PDB file of C-alpha atoms in Angstrom:
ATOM      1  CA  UNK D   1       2.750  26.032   7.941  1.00  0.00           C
ATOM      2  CA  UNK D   2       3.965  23.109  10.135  1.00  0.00           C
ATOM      3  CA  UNK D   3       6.539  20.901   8.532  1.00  0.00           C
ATOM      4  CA  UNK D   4       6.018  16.848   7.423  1.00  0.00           C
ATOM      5  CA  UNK D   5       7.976  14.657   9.122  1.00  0.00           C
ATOM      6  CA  UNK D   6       9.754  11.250   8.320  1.00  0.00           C
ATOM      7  CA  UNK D   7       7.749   8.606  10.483  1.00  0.00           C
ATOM      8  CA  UNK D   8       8.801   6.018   8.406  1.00  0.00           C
ATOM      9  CA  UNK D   9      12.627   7.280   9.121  1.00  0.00           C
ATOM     10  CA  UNK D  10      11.277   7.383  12.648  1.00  0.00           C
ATOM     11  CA  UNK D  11       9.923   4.165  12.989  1.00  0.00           C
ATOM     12  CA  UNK D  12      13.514   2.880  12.129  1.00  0.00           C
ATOM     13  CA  UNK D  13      15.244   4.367  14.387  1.00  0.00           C
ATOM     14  CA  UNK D  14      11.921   3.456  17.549  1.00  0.00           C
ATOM     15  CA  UNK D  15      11.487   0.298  16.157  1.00  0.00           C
ATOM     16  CA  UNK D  16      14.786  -0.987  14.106  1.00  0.00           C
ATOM     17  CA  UNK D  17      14.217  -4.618  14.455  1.00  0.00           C
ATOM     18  CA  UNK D  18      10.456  -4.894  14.684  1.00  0.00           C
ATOM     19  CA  UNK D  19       8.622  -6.288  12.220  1.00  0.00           C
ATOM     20  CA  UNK D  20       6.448  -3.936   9.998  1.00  0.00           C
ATOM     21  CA  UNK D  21       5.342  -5.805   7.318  1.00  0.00           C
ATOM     22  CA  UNK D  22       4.590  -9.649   6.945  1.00  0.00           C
ATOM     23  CA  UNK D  23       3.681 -11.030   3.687  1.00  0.00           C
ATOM     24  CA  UNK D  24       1.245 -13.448   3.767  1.00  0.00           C
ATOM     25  CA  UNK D  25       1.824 -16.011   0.702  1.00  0.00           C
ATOM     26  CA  UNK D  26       5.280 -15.503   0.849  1.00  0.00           C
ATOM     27  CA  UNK D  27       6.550 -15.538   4.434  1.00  0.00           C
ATOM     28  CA  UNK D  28       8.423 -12.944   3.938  1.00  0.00           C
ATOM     29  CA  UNK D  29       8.887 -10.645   7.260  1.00  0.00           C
ATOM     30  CA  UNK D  30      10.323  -7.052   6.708  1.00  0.00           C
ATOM     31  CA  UNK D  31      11.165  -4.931   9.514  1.00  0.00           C
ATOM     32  CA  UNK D  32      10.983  -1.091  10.046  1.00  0.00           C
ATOM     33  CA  UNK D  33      14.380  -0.456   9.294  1.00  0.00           C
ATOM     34  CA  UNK D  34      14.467  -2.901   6.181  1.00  0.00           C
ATOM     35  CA  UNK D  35      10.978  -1.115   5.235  1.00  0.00           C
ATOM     36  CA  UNK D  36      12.825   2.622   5.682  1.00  0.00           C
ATOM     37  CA  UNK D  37      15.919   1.613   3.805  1.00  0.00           C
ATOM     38  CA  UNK D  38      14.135   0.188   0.699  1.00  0.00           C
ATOM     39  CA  UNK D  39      12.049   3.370   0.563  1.00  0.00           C
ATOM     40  CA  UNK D  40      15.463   5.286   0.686  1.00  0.00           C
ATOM     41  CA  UNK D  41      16.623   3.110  -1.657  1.00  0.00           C
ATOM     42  CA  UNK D  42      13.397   3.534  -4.419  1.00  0.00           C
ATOM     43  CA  UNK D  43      14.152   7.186  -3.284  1.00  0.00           C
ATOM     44  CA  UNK D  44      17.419   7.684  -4.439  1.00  0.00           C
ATOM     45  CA  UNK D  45      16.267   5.799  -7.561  1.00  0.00           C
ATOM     46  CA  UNK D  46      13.484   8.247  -8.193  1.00  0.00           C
ATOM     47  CA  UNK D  47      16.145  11.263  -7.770  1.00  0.00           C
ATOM     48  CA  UNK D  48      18.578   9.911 -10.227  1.00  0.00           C
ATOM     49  CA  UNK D  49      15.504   9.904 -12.598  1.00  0.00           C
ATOM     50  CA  UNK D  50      15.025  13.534 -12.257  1.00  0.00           C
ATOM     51  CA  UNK D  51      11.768  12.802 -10.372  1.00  0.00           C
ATOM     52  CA  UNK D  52      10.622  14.844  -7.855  1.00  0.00           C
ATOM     53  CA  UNK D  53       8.421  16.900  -6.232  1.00  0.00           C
ATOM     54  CA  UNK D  54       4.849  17.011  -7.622  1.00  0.00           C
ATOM     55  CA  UNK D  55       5.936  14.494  -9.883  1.00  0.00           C
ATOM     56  CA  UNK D  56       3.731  11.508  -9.837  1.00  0.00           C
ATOM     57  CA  UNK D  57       4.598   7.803  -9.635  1.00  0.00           C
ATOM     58  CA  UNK D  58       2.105   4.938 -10.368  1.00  0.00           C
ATOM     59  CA  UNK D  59       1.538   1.514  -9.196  1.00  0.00           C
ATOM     60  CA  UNK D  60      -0.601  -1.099 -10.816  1.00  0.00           C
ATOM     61  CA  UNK D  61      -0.325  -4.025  -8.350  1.00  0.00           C
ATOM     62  CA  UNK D  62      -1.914  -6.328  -5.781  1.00  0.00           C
ATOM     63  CA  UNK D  63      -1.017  -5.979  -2.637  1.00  0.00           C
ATOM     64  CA  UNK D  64       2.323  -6.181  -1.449  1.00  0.00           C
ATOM     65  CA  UNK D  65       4.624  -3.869   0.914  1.00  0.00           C
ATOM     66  CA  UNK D  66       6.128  -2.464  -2.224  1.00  0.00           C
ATOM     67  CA  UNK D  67       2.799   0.174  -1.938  1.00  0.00           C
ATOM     68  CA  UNK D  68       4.593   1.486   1.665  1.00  0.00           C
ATOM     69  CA  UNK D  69       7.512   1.137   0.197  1.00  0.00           C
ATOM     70  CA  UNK D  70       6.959   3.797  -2.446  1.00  0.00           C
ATOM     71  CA  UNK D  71       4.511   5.724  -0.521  1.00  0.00           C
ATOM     72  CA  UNK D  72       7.586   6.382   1.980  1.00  0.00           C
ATOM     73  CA  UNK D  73       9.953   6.628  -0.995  1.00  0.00           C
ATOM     74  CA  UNK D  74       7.365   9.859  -2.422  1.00  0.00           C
ATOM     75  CA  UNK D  75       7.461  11.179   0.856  1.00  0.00           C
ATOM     76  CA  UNK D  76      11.497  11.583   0.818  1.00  0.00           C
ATOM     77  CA  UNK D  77      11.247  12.990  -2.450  1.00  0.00           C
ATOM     78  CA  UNK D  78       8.443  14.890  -2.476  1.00  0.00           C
ATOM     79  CA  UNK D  79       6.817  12.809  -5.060  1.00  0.00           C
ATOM     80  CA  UNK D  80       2.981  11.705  -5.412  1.00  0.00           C
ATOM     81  CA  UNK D  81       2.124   8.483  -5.048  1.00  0.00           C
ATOM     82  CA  UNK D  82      -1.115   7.033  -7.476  1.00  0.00           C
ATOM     83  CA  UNK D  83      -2.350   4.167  -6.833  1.00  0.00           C
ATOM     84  CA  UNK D  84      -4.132   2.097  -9.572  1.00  0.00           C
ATOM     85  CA  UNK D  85      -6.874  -0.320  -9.695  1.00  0.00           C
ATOM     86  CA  UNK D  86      -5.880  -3.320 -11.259  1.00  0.00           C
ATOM     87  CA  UNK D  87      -9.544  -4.192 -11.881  1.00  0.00           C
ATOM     88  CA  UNK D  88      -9.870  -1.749 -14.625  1.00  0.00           C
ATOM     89  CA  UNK D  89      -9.187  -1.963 -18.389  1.00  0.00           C
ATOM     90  CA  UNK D  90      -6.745  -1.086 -20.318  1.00  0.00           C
ATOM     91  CA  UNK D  91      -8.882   2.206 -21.769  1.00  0.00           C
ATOM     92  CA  UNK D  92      -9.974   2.661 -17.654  1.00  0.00           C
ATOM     93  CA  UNK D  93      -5.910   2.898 -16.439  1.00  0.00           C
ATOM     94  CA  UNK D  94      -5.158   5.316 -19.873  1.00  0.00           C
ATOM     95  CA  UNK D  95      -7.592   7.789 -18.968  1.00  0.00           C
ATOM     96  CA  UNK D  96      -6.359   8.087 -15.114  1.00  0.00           C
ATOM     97  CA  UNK D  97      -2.961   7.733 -16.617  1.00  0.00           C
ATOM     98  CA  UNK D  98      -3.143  10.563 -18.790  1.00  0.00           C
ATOM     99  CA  UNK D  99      -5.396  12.645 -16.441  1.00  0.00           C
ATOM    100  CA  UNK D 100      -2.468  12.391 -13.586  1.00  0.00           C
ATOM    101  CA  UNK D 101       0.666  12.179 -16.242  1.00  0.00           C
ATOM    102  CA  UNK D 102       3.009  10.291 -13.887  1.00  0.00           C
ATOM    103  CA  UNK D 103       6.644  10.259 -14.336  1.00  0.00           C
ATOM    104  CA  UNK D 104       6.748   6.732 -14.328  1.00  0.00           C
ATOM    105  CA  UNK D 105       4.362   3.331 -13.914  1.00  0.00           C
ATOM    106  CA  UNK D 106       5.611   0.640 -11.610  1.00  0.00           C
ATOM    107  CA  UNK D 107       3.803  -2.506 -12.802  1.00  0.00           C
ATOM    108  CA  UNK D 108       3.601  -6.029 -11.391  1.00  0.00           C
ATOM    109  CA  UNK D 109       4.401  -8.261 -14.183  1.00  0.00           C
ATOM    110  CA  UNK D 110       1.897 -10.495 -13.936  1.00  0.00           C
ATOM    111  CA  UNK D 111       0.280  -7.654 -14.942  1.00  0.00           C
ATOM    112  CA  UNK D 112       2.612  -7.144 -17.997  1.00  0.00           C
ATOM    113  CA  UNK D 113      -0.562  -7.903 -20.964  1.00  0.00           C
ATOM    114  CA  UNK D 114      -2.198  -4.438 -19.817  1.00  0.00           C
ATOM    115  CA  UNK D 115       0.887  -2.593 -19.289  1.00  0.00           C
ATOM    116  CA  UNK D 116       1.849  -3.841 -23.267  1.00  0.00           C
ATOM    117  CA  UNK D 117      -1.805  -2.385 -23.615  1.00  0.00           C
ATOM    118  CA  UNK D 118      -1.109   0.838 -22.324  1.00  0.00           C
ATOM    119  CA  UNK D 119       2.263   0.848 -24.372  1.00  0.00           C
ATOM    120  CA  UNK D 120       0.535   0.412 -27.455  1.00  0.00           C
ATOM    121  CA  UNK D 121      -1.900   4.032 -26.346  1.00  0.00           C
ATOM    122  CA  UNK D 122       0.557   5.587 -24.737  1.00  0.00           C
ATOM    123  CA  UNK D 123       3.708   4.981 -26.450  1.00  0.00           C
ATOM    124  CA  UNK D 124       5.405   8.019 -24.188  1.00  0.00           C
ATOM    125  CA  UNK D 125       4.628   6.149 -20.943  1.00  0.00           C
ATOM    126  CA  UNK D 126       7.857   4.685 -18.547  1.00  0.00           C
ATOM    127  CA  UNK D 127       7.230   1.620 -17.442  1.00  0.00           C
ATOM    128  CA  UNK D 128       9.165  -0.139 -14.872  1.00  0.00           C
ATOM    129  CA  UNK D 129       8.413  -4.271 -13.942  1.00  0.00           C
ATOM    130  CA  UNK D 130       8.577  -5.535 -10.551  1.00  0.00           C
ATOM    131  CA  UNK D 131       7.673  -9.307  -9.194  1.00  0.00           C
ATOM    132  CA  UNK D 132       5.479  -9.372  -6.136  1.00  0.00           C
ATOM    133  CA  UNK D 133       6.299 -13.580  -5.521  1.00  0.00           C
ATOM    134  CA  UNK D 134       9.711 -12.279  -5.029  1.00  0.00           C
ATOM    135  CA  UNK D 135      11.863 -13.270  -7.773  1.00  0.00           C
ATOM    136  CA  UNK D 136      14.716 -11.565  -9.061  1.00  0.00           C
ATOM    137  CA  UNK D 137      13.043  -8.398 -11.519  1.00  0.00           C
ATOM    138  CA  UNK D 138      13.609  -5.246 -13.346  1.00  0.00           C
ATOM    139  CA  UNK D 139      12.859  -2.748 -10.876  1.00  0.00           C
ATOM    140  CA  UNK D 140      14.500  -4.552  -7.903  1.00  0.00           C
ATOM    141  CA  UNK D 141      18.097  -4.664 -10.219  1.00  0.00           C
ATOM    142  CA  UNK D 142      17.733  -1.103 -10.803  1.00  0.00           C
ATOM    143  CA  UNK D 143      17.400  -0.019  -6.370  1.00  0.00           C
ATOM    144  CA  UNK D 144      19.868  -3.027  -5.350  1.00  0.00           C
ATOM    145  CA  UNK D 145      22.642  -1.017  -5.564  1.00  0.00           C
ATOM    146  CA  UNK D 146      21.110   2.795  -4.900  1.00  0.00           C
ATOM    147  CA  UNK D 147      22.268   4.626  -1.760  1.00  0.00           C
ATOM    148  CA  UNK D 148      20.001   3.510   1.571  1.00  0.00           C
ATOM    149  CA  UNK D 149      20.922   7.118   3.144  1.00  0.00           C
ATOM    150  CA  UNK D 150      18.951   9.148   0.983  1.00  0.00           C
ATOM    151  CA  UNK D 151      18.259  12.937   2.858  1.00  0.00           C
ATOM    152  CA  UNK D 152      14.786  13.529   2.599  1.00  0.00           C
ATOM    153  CA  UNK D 153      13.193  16.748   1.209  1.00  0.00           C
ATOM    154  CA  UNK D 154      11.878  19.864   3.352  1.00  0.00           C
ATOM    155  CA  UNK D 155       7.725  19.076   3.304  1.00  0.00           C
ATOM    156  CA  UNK D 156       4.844  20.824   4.371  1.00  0.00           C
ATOM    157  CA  UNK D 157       1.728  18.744   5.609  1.00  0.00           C
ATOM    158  CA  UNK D 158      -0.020  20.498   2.784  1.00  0.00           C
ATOM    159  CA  UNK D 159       2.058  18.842   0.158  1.00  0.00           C
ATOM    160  CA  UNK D 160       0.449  15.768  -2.048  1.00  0.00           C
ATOM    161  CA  UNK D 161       1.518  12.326  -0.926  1.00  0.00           C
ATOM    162  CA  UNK D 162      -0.954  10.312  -3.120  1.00  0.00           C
ATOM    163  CA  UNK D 163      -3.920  10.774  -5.303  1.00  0.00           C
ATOM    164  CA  UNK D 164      -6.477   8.285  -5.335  1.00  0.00           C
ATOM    165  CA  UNK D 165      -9.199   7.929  -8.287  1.00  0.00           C
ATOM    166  CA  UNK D 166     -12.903   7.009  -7.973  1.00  0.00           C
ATOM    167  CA  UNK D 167     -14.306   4.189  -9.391  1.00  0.00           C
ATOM    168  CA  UNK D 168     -16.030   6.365 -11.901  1.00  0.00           C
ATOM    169  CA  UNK D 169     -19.601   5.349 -11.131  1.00  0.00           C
ATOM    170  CA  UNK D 170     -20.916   8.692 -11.742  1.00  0.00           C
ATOM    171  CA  UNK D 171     -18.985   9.330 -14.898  1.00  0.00           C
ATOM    172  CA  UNK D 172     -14.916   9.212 -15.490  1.00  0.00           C
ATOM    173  CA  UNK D 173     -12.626   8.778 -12.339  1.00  0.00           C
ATOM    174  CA  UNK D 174     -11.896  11.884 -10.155  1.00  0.00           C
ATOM    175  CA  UNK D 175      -8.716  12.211  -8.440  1.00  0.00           C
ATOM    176  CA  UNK D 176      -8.919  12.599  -4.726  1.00  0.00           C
ATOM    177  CA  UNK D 177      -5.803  14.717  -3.215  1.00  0.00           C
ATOM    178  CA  UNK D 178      -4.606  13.103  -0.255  1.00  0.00           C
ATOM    179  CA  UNK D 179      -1.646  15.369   1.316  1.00  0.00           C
ATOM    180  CA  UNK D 180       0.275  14.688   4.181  1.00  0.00           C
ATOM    181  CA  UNK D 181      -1.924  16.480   6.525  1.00  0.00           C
ATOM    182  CA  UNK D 182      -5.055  14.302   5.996  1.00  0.00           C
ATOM    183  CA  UNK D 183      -2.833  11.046   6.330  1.00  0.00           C
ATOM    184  CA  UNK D 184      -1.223  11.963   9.397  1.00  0.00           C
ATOM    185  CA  UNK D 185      -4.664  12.868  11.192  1.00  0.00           C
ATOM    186  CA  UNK D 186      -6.480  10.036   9.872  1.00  0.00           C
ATOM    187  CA  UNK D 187      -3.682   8.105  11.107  1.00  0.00           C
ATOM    188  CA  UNK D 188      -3.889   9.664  14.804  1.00  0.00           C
ATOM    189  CA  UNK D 189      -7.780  10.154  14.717  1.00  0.00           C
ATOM    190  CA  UNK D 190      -8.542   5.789  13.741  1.00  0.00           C
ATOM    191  CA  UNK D 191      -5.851   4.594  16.472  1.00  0.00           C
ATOM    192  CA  UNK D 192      -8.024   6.346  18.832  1.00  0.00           C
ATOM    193  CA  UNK D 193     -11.389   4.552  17.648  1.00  0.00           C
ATOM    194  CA  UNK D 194      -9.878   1.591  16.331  1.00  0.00           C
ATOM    195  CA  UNK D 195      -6.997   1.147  19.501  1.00  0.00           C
ATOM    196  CA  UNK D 196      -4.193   0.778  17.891  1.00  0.00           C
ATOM    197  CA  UNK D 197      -0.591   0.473  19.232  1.00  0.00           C
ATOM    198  CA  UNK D 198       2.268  -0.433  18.622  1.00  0.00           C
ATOM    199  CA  UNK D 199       1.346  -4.500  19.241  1.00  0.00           C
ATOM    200  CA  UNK D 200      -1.496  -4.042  16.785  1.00  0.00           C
ATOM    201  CA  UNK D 201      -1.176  -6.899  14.438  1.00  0.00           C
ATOM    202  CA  UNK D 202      -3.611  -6.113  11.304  1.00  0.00           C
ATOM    203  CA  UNK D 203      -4.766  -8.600   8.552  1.00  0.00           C
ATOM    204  CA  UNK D 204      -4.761  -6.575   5.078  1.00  0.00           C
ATOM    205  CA  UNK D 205      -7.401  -7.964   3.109  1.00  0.00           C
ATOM    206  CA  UNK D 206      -9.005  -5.073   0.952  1.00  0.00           C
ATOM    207  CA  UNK D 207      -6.937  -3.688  -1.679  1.00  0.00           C
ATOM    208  CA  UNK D 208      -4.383  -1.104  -1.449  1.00  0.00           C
ATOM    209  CA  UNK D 209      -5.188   0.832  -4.056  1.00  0.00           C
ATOM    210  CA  UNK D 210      -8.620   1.604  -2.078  1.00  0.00           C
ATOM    211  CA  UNK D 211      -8.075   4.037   0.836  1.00  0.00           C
ATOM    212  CA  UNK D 212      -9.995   1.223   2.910  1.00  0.00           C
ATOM    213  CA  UNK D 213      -6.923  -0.965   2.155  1.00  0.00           C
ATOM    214  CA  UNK D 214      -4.186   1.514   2.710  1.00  0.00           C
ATOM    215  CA  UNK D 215      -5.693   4.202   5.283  1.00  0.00           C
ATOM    216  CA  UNK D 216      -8.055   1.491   7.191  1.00  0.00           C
ATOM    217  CA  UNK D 217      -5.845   0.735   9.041  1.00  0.00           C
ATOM    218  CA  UNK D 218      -2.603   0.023   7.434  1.00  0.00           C
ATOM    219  CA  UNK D 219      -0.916   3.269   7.652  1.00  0.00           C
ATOM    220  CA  UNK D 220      -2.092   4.298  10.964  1.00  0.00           C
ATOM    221  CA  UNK D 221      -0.868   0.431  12.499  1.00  0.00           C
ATOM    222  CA  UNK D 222       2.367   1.715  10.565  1.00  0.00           C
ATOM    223  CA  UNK D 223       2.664   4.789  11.870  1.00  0.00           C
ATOM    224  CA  UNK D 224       2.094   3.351  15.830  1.00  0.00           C
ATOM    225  CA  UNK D 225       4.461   1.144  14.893  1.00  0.00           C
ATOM    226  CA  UNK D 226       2.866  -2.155  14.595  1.00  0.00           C
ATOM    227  CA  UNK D 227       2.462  -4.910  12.330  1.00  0.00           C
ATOM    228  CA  UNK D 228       0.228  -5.552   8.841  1.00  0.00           C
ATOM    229  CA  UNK D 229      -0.180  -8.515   7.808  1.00  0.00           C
ATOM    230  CA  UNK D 230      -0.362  -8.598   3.875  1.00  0.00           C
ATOM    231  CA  UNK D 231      -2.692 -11.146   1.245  1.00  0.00           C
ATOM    232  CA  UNK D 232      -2.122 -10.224  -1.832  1.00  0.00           C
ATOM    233  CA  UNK D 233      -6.098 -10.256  -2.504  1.00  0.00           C
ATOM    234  CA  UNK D 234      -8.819 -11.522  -0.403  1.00  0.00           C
ATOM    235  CA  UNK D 235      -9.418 -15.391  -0.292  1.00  0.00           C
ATOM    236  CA  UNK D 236     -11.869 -16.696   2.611  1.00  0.00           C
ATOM    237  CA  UNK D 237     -10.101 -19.759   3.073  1.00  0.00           C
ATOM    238  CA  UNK D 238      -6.469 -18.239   3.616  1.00  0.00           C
ATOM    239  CA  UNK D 239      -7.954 -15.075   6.008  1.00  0.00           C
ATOM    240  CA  UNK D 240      -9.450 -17.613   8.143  1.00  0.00           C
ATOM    241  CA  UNK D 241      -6.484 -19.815   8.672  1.00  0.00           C
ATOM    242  CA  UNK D 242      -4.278 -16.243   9.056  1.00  0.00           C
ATOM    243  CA  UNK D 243      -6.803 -15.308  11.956  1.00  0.00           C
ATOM    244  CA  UNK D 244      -6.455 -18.597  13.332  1.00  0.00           C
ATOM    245  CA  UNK D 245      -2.978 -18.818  13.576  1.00  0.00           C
ATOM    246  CA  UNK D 246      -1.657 -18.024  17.166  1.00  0.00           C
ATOM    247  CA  UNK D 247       1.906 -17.227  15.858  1.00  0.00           C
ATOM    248  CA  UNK D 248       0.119 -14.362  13.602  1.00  0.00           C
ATOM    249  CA  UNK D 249      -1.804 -13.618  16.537  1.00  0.00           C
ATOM    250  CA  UNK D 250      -3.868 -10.882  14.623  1.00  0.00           C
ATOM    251  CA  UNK D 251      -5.797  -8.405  16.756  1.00  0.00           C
ATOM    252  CA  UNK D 252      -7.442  -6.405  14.244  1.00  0.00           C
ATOM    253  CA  UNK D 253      -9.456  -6.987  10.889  1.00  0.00           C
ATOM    254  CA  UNK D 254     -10.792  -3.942   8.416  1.00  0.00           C
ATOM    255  CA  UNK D 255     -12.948  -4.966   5.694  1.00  0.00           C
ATOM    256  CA  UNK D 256     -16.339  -4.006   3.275  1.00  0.00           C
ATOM    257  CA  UNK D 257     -19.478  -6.640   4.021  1.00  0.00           C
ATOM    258  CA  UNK D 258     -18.961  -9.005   1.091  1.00  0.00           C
ATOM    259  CA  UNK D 259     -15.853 -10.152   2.616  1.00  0.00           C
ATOM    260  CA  UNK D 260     -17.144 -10.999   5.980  1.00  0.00           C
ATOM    261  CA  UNK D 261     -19.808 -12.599   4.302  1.00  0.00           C
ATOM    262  CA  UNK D 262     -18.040 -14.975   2.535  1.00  0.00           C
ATOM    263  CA  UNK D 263     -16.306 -15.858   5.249  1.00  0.00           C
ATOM    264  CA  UNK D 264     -19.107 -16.207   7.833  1.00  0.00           C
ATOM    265  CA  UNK D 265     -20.256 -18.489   4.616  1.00  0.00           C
ATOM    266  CA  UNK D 266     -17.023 -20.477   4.626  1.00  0.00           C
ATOM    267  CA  UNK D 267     -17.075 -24.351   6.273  1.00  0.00           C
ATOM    268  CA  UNK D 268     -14.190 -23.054   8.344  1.00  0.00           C
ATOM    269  CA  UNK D 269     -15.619 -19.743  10.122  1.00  0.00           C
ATOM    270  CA  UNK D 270     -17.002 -22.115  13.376  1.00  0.00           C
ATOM    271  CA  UNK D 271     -13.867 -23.889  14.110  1.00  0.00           C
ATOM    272  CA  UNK D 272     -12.034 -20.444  13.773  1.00  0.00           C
ATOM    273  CA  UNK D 273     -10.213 -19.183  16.818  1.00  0.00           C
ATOM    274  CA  UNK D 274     -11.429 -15.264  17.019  1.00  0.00           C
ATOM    275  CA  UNK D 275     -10.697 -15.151  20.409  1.00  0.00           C
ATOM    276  CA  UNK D 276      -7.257 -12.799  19.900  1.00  0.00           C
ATOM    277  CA  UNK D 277      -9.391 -10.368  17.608  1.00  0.00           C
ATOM    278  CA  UNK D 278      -9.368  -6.573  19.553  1.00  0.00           C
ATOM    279  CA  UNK D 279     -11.088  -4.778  16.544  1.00  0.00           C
ATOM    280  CA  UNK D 280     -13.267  -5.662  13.474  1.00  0.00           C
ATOM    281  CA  UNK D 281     -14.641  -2.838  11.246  1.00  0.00           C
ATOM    282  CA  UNK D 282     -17.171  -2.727   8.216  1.00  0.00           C
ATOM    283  CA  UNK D 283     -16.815  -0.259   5.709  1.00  0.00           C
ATOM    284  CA  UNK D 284     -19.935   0.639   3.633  1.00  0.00           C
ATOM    285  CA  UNK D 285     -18.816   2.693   0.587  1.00  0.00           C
ATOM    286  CA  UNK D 286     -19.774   2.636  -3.056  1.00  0.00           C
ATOM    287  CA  UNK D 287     -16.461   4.520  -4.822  1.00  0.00           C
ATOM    288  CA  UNK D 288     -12.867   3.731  -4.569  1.00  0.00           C
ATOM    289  CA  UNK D 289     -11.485   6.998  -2.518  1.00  0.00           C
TER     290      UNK D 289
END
């Protein structure tokens, strides 16, 4: 049995001041140690909760670094992160909901009609309300003050770190186990193909809560230590001007074929500066995990 380790923890200490995370829409910048000490933080927050490991904690969001945040948080505590599409409806997220029974549902509040939805089904369920435009929120008050030391849990690469659920186009969603084993080599085996290091700058454009989003190549640019660049959903216009920019400087681009469609479509794509692009990769895949 070989042991997990900490890379976000390790990142921090590599990479202190380096920026991890950049967030698109909101110019926000967030560096590895910043990114480590808010997962400690959501960490020590799960812990006083009484959740731990094998306990699983939801997220119904778009995309925003709060996903690495809390992935790196379950990995401290031992804790399973789920992912949910936010594309669903309210008797869609039930079902996964009570197939996966999570300890607790962090929702983005502009998502807050479905999560009264689910309230109303699942009157048992602990929801928590977070902002992703970065104003002052529920879940935010409750880590502010939370220790940013928190000792991580003993982990073997065979324990969960996430479960992601189908789409369901061959019946109900089916909950794909992702451990820590299967992360870590898909991080090491796509920086190989993809060459990635630590000066890879990716634009995030699928979602997160699709392993295209998070595993292609988010976590594995994380885990060389570079930098992701974050939309909070895909817009033609706005991932044009982001691979245009030369202070972005993006080298690398993952995405499905509608995407780069659209934006081979878009008035913009032939005055587009590409030129800094390393890697672009298609994805052809007809379920979420």
């Amino acid at each position: 049995m070989i042991n997990y380790y900490d890379w976000a923890e390790h990142q921090s200490k590599m990479h202190a001041n380096k920026i991890a995370i950049t967030d698109y829409f909101l110019k926000k910048k967030i560096s590895y140690k910043e990114l480590n000490l808010s997962a400690c933080k959501i960490a020590s927050f799960l812990k006083k909760r009484g959740i731990g490991h094998s306990d699983r904690v939801a997220i119904l969001s778009k995309n925003h670094s709060i996903f690495f945040e809390l992935q790196f948080a379950c990995s401290k505590t031992g804790s399973i992160m789920v992912p949910l599409n936010w594309r669903l409806t309210a008797n869609e997220l039930a079902y996964i909901l009570d197939d996966c029974e999570p300890s607790l549902l962090i929702v983005d509040d502009c998502f807050e009609p479905i999560a009264n939805q689910l309230r109303s089904m699942m009157p048992n369920i602990i929801i928590q309300f977070f902002n992703s435009d970065g104003k002052s929120n529920e879940f935010l008050e409750n880590i502010k003050d939370c220790p940013g030391d928190f000792k991580s849990v003993a982990l073997s690469l065979d324990d969960l770190i996430m479960i992601m659920y189908t789409s369901g186009t061959t019946g109900h969603p089916k909950g794909a186990k992702i451990n820590h084993k299967m992360q870590l080599f898909n991080a090491i085996n796509l920086s190989g193909i993809a060459n990635l290091t630590s000066k890879t700058k990716q634009l995030v454009i699928l979602p997160l809560f699709h392993t295209g989003g998070i595993n292609c190549y988010a976590n594995p640019v994380l885990h060389q230590g570079g930098e992701i660049i974050i939309m909070r959903e895909f817009d033609p216009t706005h991932a044009l001007k982001a691979i245009n920019c030369a202070e972005l400087a993006i080298t690398h681009l993952f995405a499905v074929p509608a995407p780069l469609q659209f934006m081979m479509q878009h008035p913009d794509f032939n005055t587009t500066d590409f030129s800094r692009l390393v890697n672009v990769c298609l994805l052809y895949t007809s379920d979420a995990a």
